[in-house]
Amino acid sequence: MASMLLNTMWSGSVRPSRAVWLGARSLSMTAQLQAQVQTKSKKTLARPGVKNIVLVEGVRTPFLLSGTTYADLMPHDLARAALQGLLHRTGLPKDAVDYIIYGTVIQEVKTSNVAREAALGAGFSDKIPAHTVTMACISSNQAMTSAVGLIAAGQCDSVVAGGVEFMSDVPIRHSRKMRKTMLSLNRAKTLGQRLSLIGSIRLAHLSPELPAVAEFSTAETMGHSADRLAAAFGVSRIEQDEFAVRSHTLAKQAQDAGLLQDVISFKVPGRDIVSKDNGIRPSSMEQMGKLKPAFVKPHGTVTAANSSFLTDGASAALIMSEEKALAMGYKPKAYLRDFVYVSQDPKDQLLLGPTYGTPKVLERAGLTMSDIDVFEFHEAFAGQIMANMKALDSDWFGQTYLGRKSKVGAPPMEKFNLWGGSLSLGHPFGATGCRLVTTVAHRLQKEGGQYGLVAACAAGGQGHAMVIEAYPQ
């Protein structure tokens, strides 16, 4: 979320670099990996007496830089578009859902329960309950696992979960003193009381309050935390820039190859049809190197180019019990298996959610890192990703903080975020989780793998990880 401070996006020319070569090499490894994983004989994670829960379909609007084509909309407009896209893609009857859950972070005050407003706007039956959750950058992860919980508990058979974020028009409040004065004015009974209150207003009262860009508990922006974390793990500026170039290069290749199947076309009222993410901008290391530090100045390593950018977008996923999905004639994409939420020190370990969540979810599933065929980690900052990689690959960190005898091990790059990530595709805070899960399902199908792992960090020092199993083809 700290990229809220980055109100500009760099632009660069497409020129080859070592990071581009790394990206191309990653894609060239896909065919080899596919051959390898198809020859493996892995057990399913299905358990006797435990209901199988499946991802039937996942979609999203194109993720756009804030202030561009979506600028005149509202959050529920994007969420409605995602829901309508899901209905169109699946042919789902509008009364065949038991519950709808949406995640969001910075809420529009007029639609505080955006799940309900979007559902009604999309034409879902008004008999379907809907609620909104918030858990920073893992809000739609929470929406999806809440859906899993409802189905596992026997409360529902079919749930739509998703998320939305709209940074083009965030709520800006009057100052607290001005709000108190205005509320008092509303209660004033005489002209004299009103005049006295109006006379108490000072120029300073008119200063607006923007949405917080800092951790409430530490008063530190996430960008500062990312810079300190990168320094603590010895992540250089070059490493961060190379990873960012890799993300944009792989995203552009995936987009051009038609691999981003979850993206739906959306006719923006009064404007053009949008069908592609518009933040994908492959660049060169030379161009990347020209940017100045965005947070810790002048010696920091986090820049606008190696951070995720302000993004508008929405996502939606249809989650069902396997029995219900098959009865309705659907072919699921993947099983949603084990998941965990983690929480740690919000100052020094704010962005280490993947490091804490990964070993816990693998242990729950009875798997090891080598069993995972597809990794999709949320890319808040390139420095955050590289710091997590180094933490996972550190015996000292594993022993000191994870209570392990040795390191967890870092995901191999030839399996990691091969279709780009939040740095390039965009990061609408409340919507990214569904994108991660849907991408894993699609990559497992494309690459012939069996197990995928999603991991993400979030504000407050929290994190999430989930194991996903490919549905038999």
Tab-separated table of C-alpha atoms in Angstrom:
chain	number	residue	atom	x	y	z
A	1	MET	CA	0.000	0.000	0.000
A	2	ALA	CA	2.875	2.391	0.461
A	3	SER	CA	2.982	2.969	-3.261
A	4	MET	CA	0.077	5.332	-2.599
A	5	LEU	CA	2.845	7.912	-2.263
A	6	LEU	CA	3.961	7.258	-5.832
A	7	ASN	CA	1.713	9.467	-7.922
A	8	THR	CA	3.837	9.186	-11.015
A	9	MET	CA	4.770	6.194	-13.150
A	10	TRP	CA	8.013	5.966	-15.031
A	11	SER	CA	8.047	5.386	-18.749
A	12	GLY	CA	10.890	3.678	-20.531
A	13	SER	CA	11.829	2.252	-23.856
A	14	VAL	CA	11.966	-1.449	-24.532
A	15	ARG	CA	15.619	-2.438	-24.576
A	16	PRO	CA	17.241	-5.723	-23.672
A	17	SER	CA	19.023	-6.212	-20.365
A	18	ARG	CA	20.288	-9.057	-18.238
A	19	ALA	CA	16.924	-9.074	-16.458
A	20	VAL	CA	15.110	-9.392	-19.787
A	21	TRP	CA	17.309	-12.360	-20.598
A	22	LEU	CA	16.418	-13.851	-17.222
A	23	GLY	CA	12.738	-13.388	-18.015
A	24	ALA	CA	13.048	-15.009	-21.408
A	25	ARG	CA	14.992	-17.847	-19.870
A	26	SER	CA	12.190	-18.338	-17.325
A	27	LEU	CA	9.610	-18.722	-20.077
A	28	SER	CA	11.871	-21.023	-22.075
A	29	MET	CA	12.023	-23.289	-19.029
A	30	THR	CA	8.239	-23.732	-19.048
A	31	ALA	CA	8.230	-26.546	-21.603
A	32	GLN	CA	10.931	-28.409	-19.670
A	33	LEU	CA	9.044	-27.978	-16.414
A	34	GLN	CA	5.852	-29.167	-18.045
A	35	ALA	CA	7.546	-32.363	-19.182
A	36	GLN	CA	9.015	-32.880	-15.715
A	37	VAL	CA	5.853	-32.349	-13.688
A	38	GLN	CA	3.734	-34.471	-16.001
A	39	THR	CA	5.981	-37.438	-15.298
A	40	LYS	CA	5.652	-37.019	-11.542
A	41	SER	CA	3.208	-39.159	-9.654
A	42	LYS	CA	1.922	-37.048	-6.796
A	43	LYS	CA	-0.791	-37.866	-4.329
A	44	THR	CA	-3.892	-35.717	-4.214
A	45	LEU	CA	-4.504	-33.595	-1.112
A	46	ALA	CA	-8.094	-34.817	-0.870
A	47	ARG	CA	-8.922	-36.128	2.593
A	48	PRO	CA	-11.588	-38.617	3.628
A	49	GLY	CA	-14.609	-36.901	5.107
A	50	VAL	CA	-13.414	-33.424	4.051
A	51	LYS	CA	-15.439	-31.620	1.416
A	52	ASN	CA	-13.583	-30.771	-1.792
A	53	ILE	CA	-13.869	-27.069	-2.600
A	54	VAL	CA	-13.087	-25.879	-6.104
A	55	LEU	CA	-12.373	-22.753	-8.084
A	56	VAL	CA	-14.751	-22.899	-11.015
A	57	GLU	CA	-13.752	-19.650	-12.673
A	58	GLY	CA	-12.000	-16.385	-11.927
A	59	VAL	CA	-12.121	-13.123	-13.859
A	60	ARG	CA	-11.000	-9.536	-13.469
A	61	THR	CA	-11.392	-6.226	-15.153
A	62	PRO	CA	-8.238	-4.927	-16.798
A	63	PHE	CA	-6.028	-3.402	-14.110
A	64	LEU	CA	-5.413	0.240	-15.039
A	65	LEU	CA	-3.177	2.976	-13.728
A	66	SER	CA	-5.268	5.212	-11.495
A	67	GLY	CA	-6.373	8.422	-13.113
A	68	THR	CA	-6.706	6.859	-16.560
A	69	THR	CA	-9.746	5.315	-18.280
A	70	TYR	CA	-11.648	4.409	-15.091
A	71	ALA	CA	-11.200	7.865	-13.541
A	72	ASP	CA	-14.864	8.909	-13.674
A	73	LEU	CA	-16.293	5.665	-12.268
A	74	MET	CA	-16.944	4.488	-8.698
A	75	PRO	CA	-15.714	1.304	-6.982
A	76	HIS	CA	-19.011	-0.525	-7.303
A	77	ASP	CA	-18.933	0.115	-11.073
A	78	LEU	CA	-15.729	-1.911	-11.380
A	79	ALA	CA	-16.971	-4.599	-9.003
A	80	ARG	CA	-20.234	-4.834	-10.941
A	81	ALA	CA	-18.290	-5.234	-14.197
A	82	ALA	CA	-16.252	-8.087	-12.705
A	83	LEU	CA	-19.400	-9.818	-11.439
A	84	GLN	CA	-21.115	-9.419	-14.802
A	85	GLY	CA	-18.017	-10.791	-16.496
A	86	LEU	CA	-18.126	-13.817	-14.216
A	87	LEU	CA	-21.803	-14.375	-15.007
A	88	HIS	CA	-21.127	-14.105	-18.721
A	89	ARG	CA	-18.069	-16.383	-18.612
A	90	THR	CA	-19.815	-19.121	-16.581
A	91	GLY	CA	-23.444	-18.834	-17.663
A	92	LEU	CA	-24.283	-18.933	-13.958
A	93	PRO	CA	-27.958	-18.316	-13.158
A	94	LYS	CA	-28.228	-15.113	-11.114
A	95	ASP	CA	-30.109	-16.860	-8.323
A	96	ALA	CA	-27.775	-19.891	-8.113
A	97	VAL	CA	-25.339	-18.302	-5.641
A	98	ASP	CA	-25.751	-18.665	-1.899
A	99	TYR	CA	-23.515	-15.775	-0.808
A	100	ILE	CA	-21.299	-12.961	-2.166
A	101	ILE	CA	-18.167	-11.609	-0.445
A	102	TYR	CA	-15.965	-8.756	-1.608
A	103	GLY	CA	-12.722	-7.333	-0.301
A	104	THR	CA	-11.674	-3.679	-0.403
A	105	VAL	CA	-9.292	-1.407	1.497
A	106	ILE	CA	-10.106	2.280	1.016
A	107	GLN	CA	-13.878	2.301	1.097
A	108	GLU	CA	-16.137	4.701	-0.720
A	109	VAL	CA	-18.390	6.049	2.039
A	110	LYS	CA	-21.485	5.968	-0.178
A	111	THR	CA	-21.108	2.220	-0.758
A	112	SER	CA	-19.699	0.957	2.535
A	113	ASN	CA	-20.898	-2.574	1.700
A	114	VAL	CA	-19.646	-2.564	-1.867
A	115	ALA	CA	-20.336	-6.302	-2.191
A	116	ARG	CA	-24.068	-5.722	-1.840
A	117	GLU	CA	-24.210	-2.690	-4.140
A	118	ALA	CA	-22.180	-4.394	-6.850
A	119	ALA	CA	-24.243	-7.582	-6.613
A	120	LEU	CA	-27.518	-5.705	-6.988
A	121	GLY	CA	-26.084	-3.704	-9.884
A	122	ALA	CA	-24.920	-6.872	-11.611
A	123	GLY	CA	-28.420	-8.316	-11.454
A	124	PHE	CA	-27.936	-10.961	-8.777
A	125	SER	CA	-31.052	-11.890	-6.831
A	126	ASP	CA	-31.764	-9.520	-3.952
A	127	LYS	CA	-32.255	-12.624	-1.799
A	128	ILE	CA	-28.502	-13.361	-1.836
A	129	PRO	CA	-26.654	-12.007	1.244
A	130	ALA	CA	-23.449	-10.092	0.622
A	131	HIS	CA	-20.780	-8.598	2.842
A	132	THR	CA	-17.481	-6.750	2.482
A	133	VAL	CA	-14.187	-7.591	4.196
A	134	THR	CA	-10.962	-5.670	4.573
A	135	MET	CA	-7.482	-6.990	5.348
A	136	ALA	CA	-5.216	-4.584	3.487
A	137	CYS	CA	-3.562	-6.138	0.415
A	138	ILE	CA	-4.950	-9.605	1.193
A	139	SER	CA	-8.592	-8.503	1.337
A	140	SER	CA	-9.757	-10.653	-1.581
A	141	ASN	CA	-7.692	-13.542	-0.195
A	142	GLN	CA	-9.821	-13.151	2.923
A	143	ALA	CA	-12.963	-13.011	0.794
A	144	MET	CA	-12.007	-16.277	-0.915
A	145	THR	CA	-11.097	-18.133	2.270
A	146	SER	CA	-14.278	-16.869	3.924
A	147	ALA	CA	-16.104	-18.474	1.009
A	148	VAL	CA	-14.164	-21.687	1.582
A	149	GLY	CA	-15.164	-21.580	5.240
A	150	LEU	CA	-18.854	-21.130	4.462
A	151	ILE	CA	-18.799	-24.092	2.080
A	152	ALA	CA	-16.747	-26.291	4.420
A	153	ALA	CA	-19.197	-25.551	7.237
A	154	GLY	CA	-22.132	-26.648	5.104
A	155	GLN	CA	-23.676	-23.183	5.112
A	156	CYS	CA	-23.312	-22.723	1.348
A	157	ASP	CA	-22.568	-24.686	-1.803
A	158	SER	CA	-21.828	-21.773	-4.118
A	159	VAL	CA	-20.136	-18.472	-3.222
A	160	VAL	CA	-18.841	-15.601	-5.331
A	161	ALA	CA	-15.765	-13.921	-3.823
A	162	GLY	CA	-13.801	-11.012	-5.170
A	163	GLY	CA	-12.298	-7.646	-4.508
A	164	VAL	CA	-12.096	-4.093	-5.781
A	165	GLU	CA	-9.943	-1.018	-5.337
A	166	PHE	CA	-10.432	2.412	-6.865
A	167	MET	CA	-7.557	4.794	-6.287
A	168	SER	CA	-8.693	7.385	-8.821
A	169	ASP	CA	-11.128	8.876	-6.310
A	170	VAL	CA	-10.291	8.180	-2.671
A	171	PRO	CA	-12.394	9.733	0.116
A	172	ILE	CA	-10.830	12.920	1.494
A	173	ARG	CA	-12.180	14.217	4.791
A	174	HIS	CA	-12.331	17.568	6.491
A	175	SER	CA	-9.980	17.910	9.448
A	176	ARG	CA	-11.194	16.481	12.755
A	177	LYS	CA	-11.696	19.983	14.221
A	178	MET	CA	-13.758	20.996	11.207
A	179	ARG	CA	-15.849	17.835	11.428
A	180	LYS	CA	-16.582	18.489	15.097
A	181	THR	CA	-17.599	22.060	14.310
A	182	MET	CA	-19.879	20.959	11.489
A	183	LEU	CA	-21.547	18.339	13.671
A	184	SER	CA	-22.053	20.926	16.386
A	185	LEU	CA	-23.567	23.295	13.808
A	186	ASN	CA	-26.017	20.585	12.852
A	187	ARG	CA	-27.130	20.353	16.500
A	188	ALA	CA	-27.192	24.119	17.184
A	189	LYS	CA	-30.694	25.399	17.994
A	190	THR	CA	-30.277	29.182	17.845
A	191	LEU	CA	-28.778	31.668	15.424
A	192	GLY	CA	-26.391	32.844	18.118
A	193	GLN	CA	-25.019	29.328	18.630
A	194	ARG	CA	-24.513	28.922	14.891
A	195	LEU	CA	-22.729	32.257	14.518
A	196	SER	CA	-20.491	31.463	17.476
A	197	LEU	CA	-19.505	28.137	15.945
A	198	ILE	CA	-18.882	29.664	12.518
A	199	GLY	CA	-16.736	32.331	14.152
A	200	SER	CA	-14.586	29.630	15.758
A	201	ILE	CA	-13.470	28.238	12.379
A	202	ARG	CA	-9.831	28.931	11.605
A	203	LEU	CA	-7.912	28.523	8.366
A	204	ALA	CA	-6.121	25.471	9.761
A	205	HIS	CA	-9.502	23.758	10.196
A	206	LEU	CA	-9.878	23.674	6.412
A	207	SER	CA	-6.847	21.456	5.852
A	208	PRO	CA	-8.092	18.136	4.376
A	209	GLU	CA	-7.201	14.688	5.679
A	210	LEU	CA	-5.999	12.285	3.013
A	211	PRO	CA	-6.266	8.494	3.450
A	212	ALA	CA	-3.417	7.263	5.640
A	213	VAL	CA	-0.290	6.174	3.798
A	214	ALA	CA	1.482	5.135	6.978
A	215	GLU	CA	1.137	2.214	9.345
A	216	PHE	CA	-1.017	3.415	12.230
A	217	SER	CA	1.031	1.498	14.796
A	218	THR	CA	4.436	2.688	13.580
A	219	ALA	CA	3.688	5.911	11.648
A	220	GLU	CA	6.008	4.589	8.933
A	221	THR	CA	5.077	4.275	5.272
A	222	MET	CA	5.317	0.862	3.654
A	223	GLY	CA	7.856	2.265	1.216
A	224	HIS	CA	10.170	3.178	4.072
A	225	SER	CA	9.662	-0.308	5.510
A	226	ALA	CA	10.506	-1.848	2.139
A	227	ASP	CA	13.675	0.224	1.932
A	228	ARG	CA	14.785	-0.819	5.415
A	229	LEU	CA	13.918	-4.451	4.744
A	230	ALA	CA	15.929	-4.453	1.526
A	231	ALA	CA	18.886	-2.932	3.384
A	232	ALA	CA	18.592	-5.475	6.215
A	233	PHE	CA	18.794	-8.377	3.744
A	234	GLY	CA	21.417	-6.766	1.547
A	235	VAL	CA	19.175	-6.405	-1.498
A	236	SER	CA	20.876	-4.014	-3.900
A	237	ARG	CA	19.251	-1.417	-6.132
A	238	ILE	CA	20.434	-3.402	-9.175
A	239	GLU	CA	18.738	-6.580	-7.912
A	240	GLN	CA	15.504	-4.690	-7.400
A	241	ASP	CA	15.590	-3.038	-10.810
A	242	GLU	CA	16.410	-6.359	-12.491
A	243	PHE	CA	13.462	-8.028	-10.811
A	244	ALA	CA	11.142	-5.191	-11.856
A	245	VAL	CA	12.331	-5.456	-15.476
A	246	ARG	CA	11.767	-9.214	-15.290
A	247	SER	CA	8.194	-8.704	-14.036
A	248	HIS	CA	7.287	-6.259	-16.804
A	249	THR	CA	8.993	-8.341	-19.491
A	250	LEU	CA	7.217	-11.550	-18.489
A	251	ALA	CA	3.869	-9.739	-18.154
A	252	LYS	CA	4.216	-8.304	-21.666
A	253	GLN	CA	5.085	-11.716	-23.078
A	254	ALA	CA	2.129	-13.312	-21.279
A	255	GLN	CA	-0.208	-10.550	-22.441
A	256	ASP	CA	0.936	-10.838	-26.072
A	257	ALA	CA	0.616	-14.638	-25.936
A	258	GLY	CA	-2.982	-14.448	-24.657
A	259	LEU	CA	-2.127	-16.168	-21.385
A	260	LEU	CA	-3.919	-13.658	-19.161
A	261	GLN	CA	-7.219	-15.446	-19.629
A	262	ASP	CA	-8.833	-13.957	-16.539
A	263	VAL	CA	-9.009	-10.463	-18.060
A	264	ILE	CA	-12.464	-9.533	-19.377
A	265	SER	CA	-13.298	-6.669	-21.723
A	266	PHE	CA	-15.157	-3.782	-20.121
A	267	LYS	CA	-17.027	-1.012	-21.930
A	268	VAL	CA	-16.376	2.075	-19.824
A	269	PRO	CA	-19.441	4.350	-20.043
A	270	GLY	CA	-18.701	7.266	-22.318
A	271	ARG	CA	-15.284	5.879	-23.215
A	272	ASP	CA	-13.692	2.996	-25.101
A	273	ILE	CA	-13.785	-0.727	-24.459
A	274	VAL	CA	-10.866	-1.677	-22.213
A	275	SER	CA	-9.427	-5.155	-22.688
A	276	LYS	CA	-5.809	-4.991	-21.454
A	277	ASP	CA	-3.849	-3.982	-18.370
A	278	ASN	CA	-2.178	-0.659	-19.135
A	279	GLY	CA	0.617	-0.568	-16.563
A	280	ILE	CA	2.875	-3.099	-18.277
A	281	ARG	CA	5.943	-1.136	-19.390
A	282	PRO	CA	9.084	-3.131	-20.151
A	283	SER	CA	12.137	-0.942	-19.740
A	284	SER	CA	15.906	-1.124	-19.694
A	285	MET	CA	18.244	-1.173	-16.733
A	286	GLU	CA	19.603	2.139	-17.962
A	287	GLN	CA	16.160	3.742	-17.795
A	288	MET	CA	15.462	2.161	-14.413
A	289	GLY	CA	18.717	3.466	-13.035
A	290	LYS	CA	17.770	7.066	-13.771
A	291	LEU	CA	14.996	7.161	-11.185
A	292	LYS	CA	15.663	8.661	-7.790
A	293	PRO	CA	14.711	6.982	-4.491
A	294	ALA	CA	11.052	7.543	-3.643
A	295	PHE	CA	11.101	7.100	0.136
A	296	VAL	CA	14.504	7.097	1.844
A	297	LYS	CA	16.318	9.992	0.231
A	298	PRO	CA	18.929	10.281	-1.135
A	299	HIS	CA	20.372	6.813	-0.501
A	300	GLY	CA	17.327	4.536	-0.607
A	301	THR	CA	16.861	1.818	-3.212
A	302	VAL	CA	13.063	1.742	-3.601
A	303	THR	CA	11.845	3.780	-6.584
A	304	ALA	CA	8.590	4.288	-8.476
A	305	ALA	CA	9.824	1.822	-11.086
A	306	ASN	CA	10.549	-1.073	-8.717
A	307	SER	CA	7.347	-0.592	-6.695
A	308	SER	CA	3.774	-1.530	-7.518
A	309	PHE	CA	1.772	1.441	-8.775
A	310	LEU	CA	-1.597	2.954	-7.884
A	311	THR	CA	-4.162	0.783	-9.643
A	312	ASP	CA	-7.905	0.631	-10.270
A	313	GLY	CA	-9.475	-2.781	-10.795
A	314	ALA	CA	-11.804	-5.523	-9.611
A	315	SER	CA	-11.840	-9.323	-9.581
A	316	ALA	CA	-14.391	-12.064	-8.988
A	317	ALA	CA	-14.248	-15.835	-8.535
A	318	LEU	CA	-16.871	-18.577	-8.437
A	319	ILE	CA	-16.120	-21.020	-5.627
A	320	MET	CA	-18.197	-24.153	-5.104
A	321	SER	CA	-18.244	-27.519	-3.462
A	322	GLU	CA	-17.020	-30.004	-6.043
A	323	GLU	CA	-20.295	-31.878	-5.811
A	324	LYS	CA	-22.328	-28.746	-6.612
A	325	ALA	CA	-20.023	-27.701	-9.450
A	326	LEU	CA	-20.260	-31.089	-11.154
A	327	ALA	CA	-24.028	-31.233	-10.631
A	328	MET	CA	-24.337	-27.885	-12.459
A	329	GLY	CA	-22.196	-29.148	-15.321
A	330	TYR	CA	-19.026	-27.162	-14.584
A	331	LYS	CA	-15.465	-28.351	-15.075
A	332	PRO	CA	-13.525	-26.797	-12.153
A	333	LYS	CA	-10.105	-25.253	-12.685
A	334	ALA	CA	-8.515	-26.174	-9.347
A	335	TYR	CA	-9.024	-27.386	-5.806
A	336	LEU	CA	-8.547	-24.792	-3.056
A	337	ARG	CA	-6.694	-26.724	-0.379
A	338	ASP	CA	-4.889	-25.567	2.761
A	339	PHE	CA	-4.370	-21.932	3.689
A	340	VAL	CA	-2.955	-19.926	6.578
A	341	TYR	CA	-2.856	-16.346	7.797
A	342	VAL	CA	0.193	-15.061	9.645
A	343	SER	CA	1.076	-11.938	11.571
A	344	GLN	CA	4.349	-10.527	12.835
A	345	ASP	CA	6.131	-7.335	13.925
A	346	PRO	CA	4.644	-4.501	11.830
A	347	LYS	CA	7.839	-2.448	11.955
A	348	ASP	CA	10.881	-4.560	11.185
A	349	GLN	CA	9.021	-7.469	9.539
A	350	LEU	CA	6.076	-5.695	7.923
A	351	LEU	CA	6.496	-7.311	4.493
A	352	LEU	CA	7.683	-10.810	5.424
A	353	GLY	CA	4.255	-12.465	5.275
A	354	PRO	CA	5.310	-14.904	2.503
A	355	THR	CA	8.306	-16.064	4.534
A	356	TYR	CA	6.172	-16.862	7.554
A	357	GLY	CA	3.174	-18.205	5.642
A	358	THR	CA	4.941	-20.490	3.167
A	359	PRO	CA	6.408	-23.074	5.581
A	360	LYS	CA	3.216	-23.141	7.654
A	361	VAL	CA	0.936	-23.858	4.727
A	362	LEU	CA	3.327	-26.471	3.323
A	363	GLU	CA	3.382	-28.209	6.683
A	364	ARG	CA	-0.418	-28.215	6.838
A	365	ALA	CA	-0.577	-29.729	3.375
A	366	GLY	CA	2.201	-32.242	3.996
A	367	LEU	CA	4.270	-30.853	1.125
A	368	THR	CA	7.765	-29.488	0.625
A	369	MET	CA	9.011	-26.640	-1.547
A	370	SER	CA	10.132	-29.127	-4.178
A	371	ASP	CA	6.544	-30.411	-4.513
A	372	ILE	CA	5.307	-27.008	-5.695
A	373	ASP	CA	5.148	-26.569	-9.458
A	374	VAL	CA	3.831	-22.991	-9.604
A	375	PHE	CA	4.615	-20.080	-7.290
A	376	GLU	CA	2.696	-16.796	-7.340
A	377	PHE	CA	3.817	-14.230	-4.762
A	378	HIS	CA	2.379	-10.732	-4.503
A	379	GLU	CA	4.938	-8.178	-5.663
A	380	ALA	CA	4.422	-5.088	-3.502
A	381	PHE	CA	8.017	-3.992	-4.074
A	382	ALA	CA	10.902	-5.691	-5.845
A	383	GLY	CA	12.897	-5.208	-2.628
A	384	GLN	CA	10.174	-6.949	-0.637
A	385	ILE	CA	10.202	-9.955	-2.973
A	386	MET	CA	13.984	-10.269	-2.910
A	387	ALA	CA	14.094	-9.877	0.889
A	388	ASN	CA	11.571	-12.702	1.262
A	389	MET	CA	13.628	-14.857	-1.090
A	390	LYS	CA	16.725	-14.281	1.018
A	391	ALA	CA	14.849	-14.874	4.270
A	392	LEU	CA	13.450	-18.169	2.963
A	393	ASP	CA	16.928	-19.203	1.870
A	394	SER	CA	18.605	-18.308	5.175
A	395	ASP	CA	19.450	-20.942	7.780
A	396	TRP	CA	19.925	-18.152	10.331
A	397	PHE	CA	16.481	-16.663	9.696
A	398	GLY	CA	14.848	-20.074	9.739
A	399	GLN	CA	16.469	-20.955	13.053
A	400	THR	CA	16.060	-17.540	14.692
A	401	TYR	CA	12.544	-16.560	13.617
A	402	LEU	CA	10.776	-19.601	12.190
A	403	GLY	CA	11.805	-22.152	14.810
A	404	ARG	CA	13.261	-24.470	12.191
A	405	LYS	CA	16.494	-26.447	12.121
A	406	SER	CA	17.383	-25.030	8.717
A	407	LYS	CA	16.118	-22.779	5.950
A	408	VAL	CA	12.816	-23.229	4.117
A	409	GLY	CA	14.422	-22.660	0.720
A	410	ALA	CA	13.580	-20.006	-1.861
A	411	PRO	CA	11.251	-20.730	-4.775
A	412	PRO	CA	13.205	-21.430	-7.984
A	413	MET	CA	12.861	-18.498	-10.374
A	414	GLU	CA	11.917	-20.791	-13.265
A	415	LYS	CA	8.662	-21.500	-11.393
A	416	PHE	CA	8.105	-18.034	-9.976
A	417	ASN	CA	5.614	-15.404	-11.251
A	418	LEU	CA	6.181	-16.407	-14.869
A	419	TRP	CA	3.338	-14.229	-16.197
A	420	GLY	CA	4.408	-11.075	-14.408
A	421	GLY	CA	3.107	-9.837	-11.072
A	422	SER	CA	1.814	-6.851	-9.156
A	423	LEU	CA	4.795	-4.705	-10.173
A	424	SER	CA	3.740	-4.922	-13.819
A	425	LEU	CA	0.114	-6.082	-13.954
A	426	GLY	CA	-0.933	-3.659	-11.229
A	427	HIS	CA	-2.090	-3.946	-7.654
A	428	PRO	CA	-5.652	-2.866	-6.819
A	429	PHE	CA	-5.270	-3.569	-3.099
A	430	GLY	CA	-8.577	-5.367	-2.580
A	431	ALA	CA	-8.515	-7.325	-5.860
A	432	THR	CA	-5.022	-8.834	-6.125
A	433	GLY	CA	-5.671	-12.007	-4.115
A	434	CYS	CA	-8.184	-13.370	-6.633
A	435	ARG	CA	-5.766	-12.616	-9.460
A	436	LEU	CA	-3.043	-14.619	-7.732
A	437	VAL	CA	-5.252	-17.659	-7.177
A	438	THR	CA	-6.725	-17.608	-10.673
A	439	THR	CA	-3.270	-17.228	-12.211
A	440	VAL	CA	-2.033	-20.277	-10.313
A	441	ALA	CA	-4.984	-22.304	-11.615
A	442	HIS	CA	-4.309	-21.222	-15.198
A	443	ARG	CA	-0.575	-21.806	-14.947
A	444	LEU	CA	-1.097	-25.289	-13.517
A	445	GLN	CA	-3.294	-26.098	-16.511
A	446	LYS	CA	-0.858	-24.592	-18.996
A	447	GLU	CA	2.310	-26.046	-17.499
A	448	GLY	CA	0.916	-29.424	-16.470
A	449	GLY	CA	1.740	-28.988	-12.782
A	450	GLN	CA	-0.202	-30.328	-9.819
A	451	TYR	CA	0.451	-27.986	-6.900
A	452	GLY	CA	0.636	-24.211	-6.743
A	453	LEU	CA	1.387	-21.862	-3.878
A	454	VAL	CA	0.107	-18.304	-3.397
A	455	ALA	CA	1.717	-16.011	-0.827
A	456	ALA	CA	1.279	-12.334	-0.037
A	457	CYS	CA	2.227	-9.685	2.496
A	458	ALA	CA	-0.140	-7.020	3.813
A	459	ALA	CA	-0.162	-3.892	5.931
A	460	GLY	CA	-0.087	-4.430	9.675
A	461	GLY	CA	2.620	-7.071	9.361
A	462	GLN	CA	0.148	-9.695	8.162
A	463	GLY	CA	0.321	-12.294	5.428
A	464	HIS	CA	-1.437	-15.150	3.683
A	465	ALA	CA	-0.474	-18.367	1.929
A	466	MET	CA	-2.569	-20.982	0.144
A	467	VAL	CA	-1.929	-24.313	-1.576
A	468	ILE	CA	-3.896	-24.931	-4.760
A	469	GLU	CA	-4.168	-28.283	-6.535
A	470	ALA	CA	-4.827	-28.653	-10.248
A	471	TYR	CA	-8.146	-30.237	-11.184
A	472	PRO	CA	-7.688	-33.452	-13.198
A	473	GLN	CA	-7.802	-32.728	-16.912
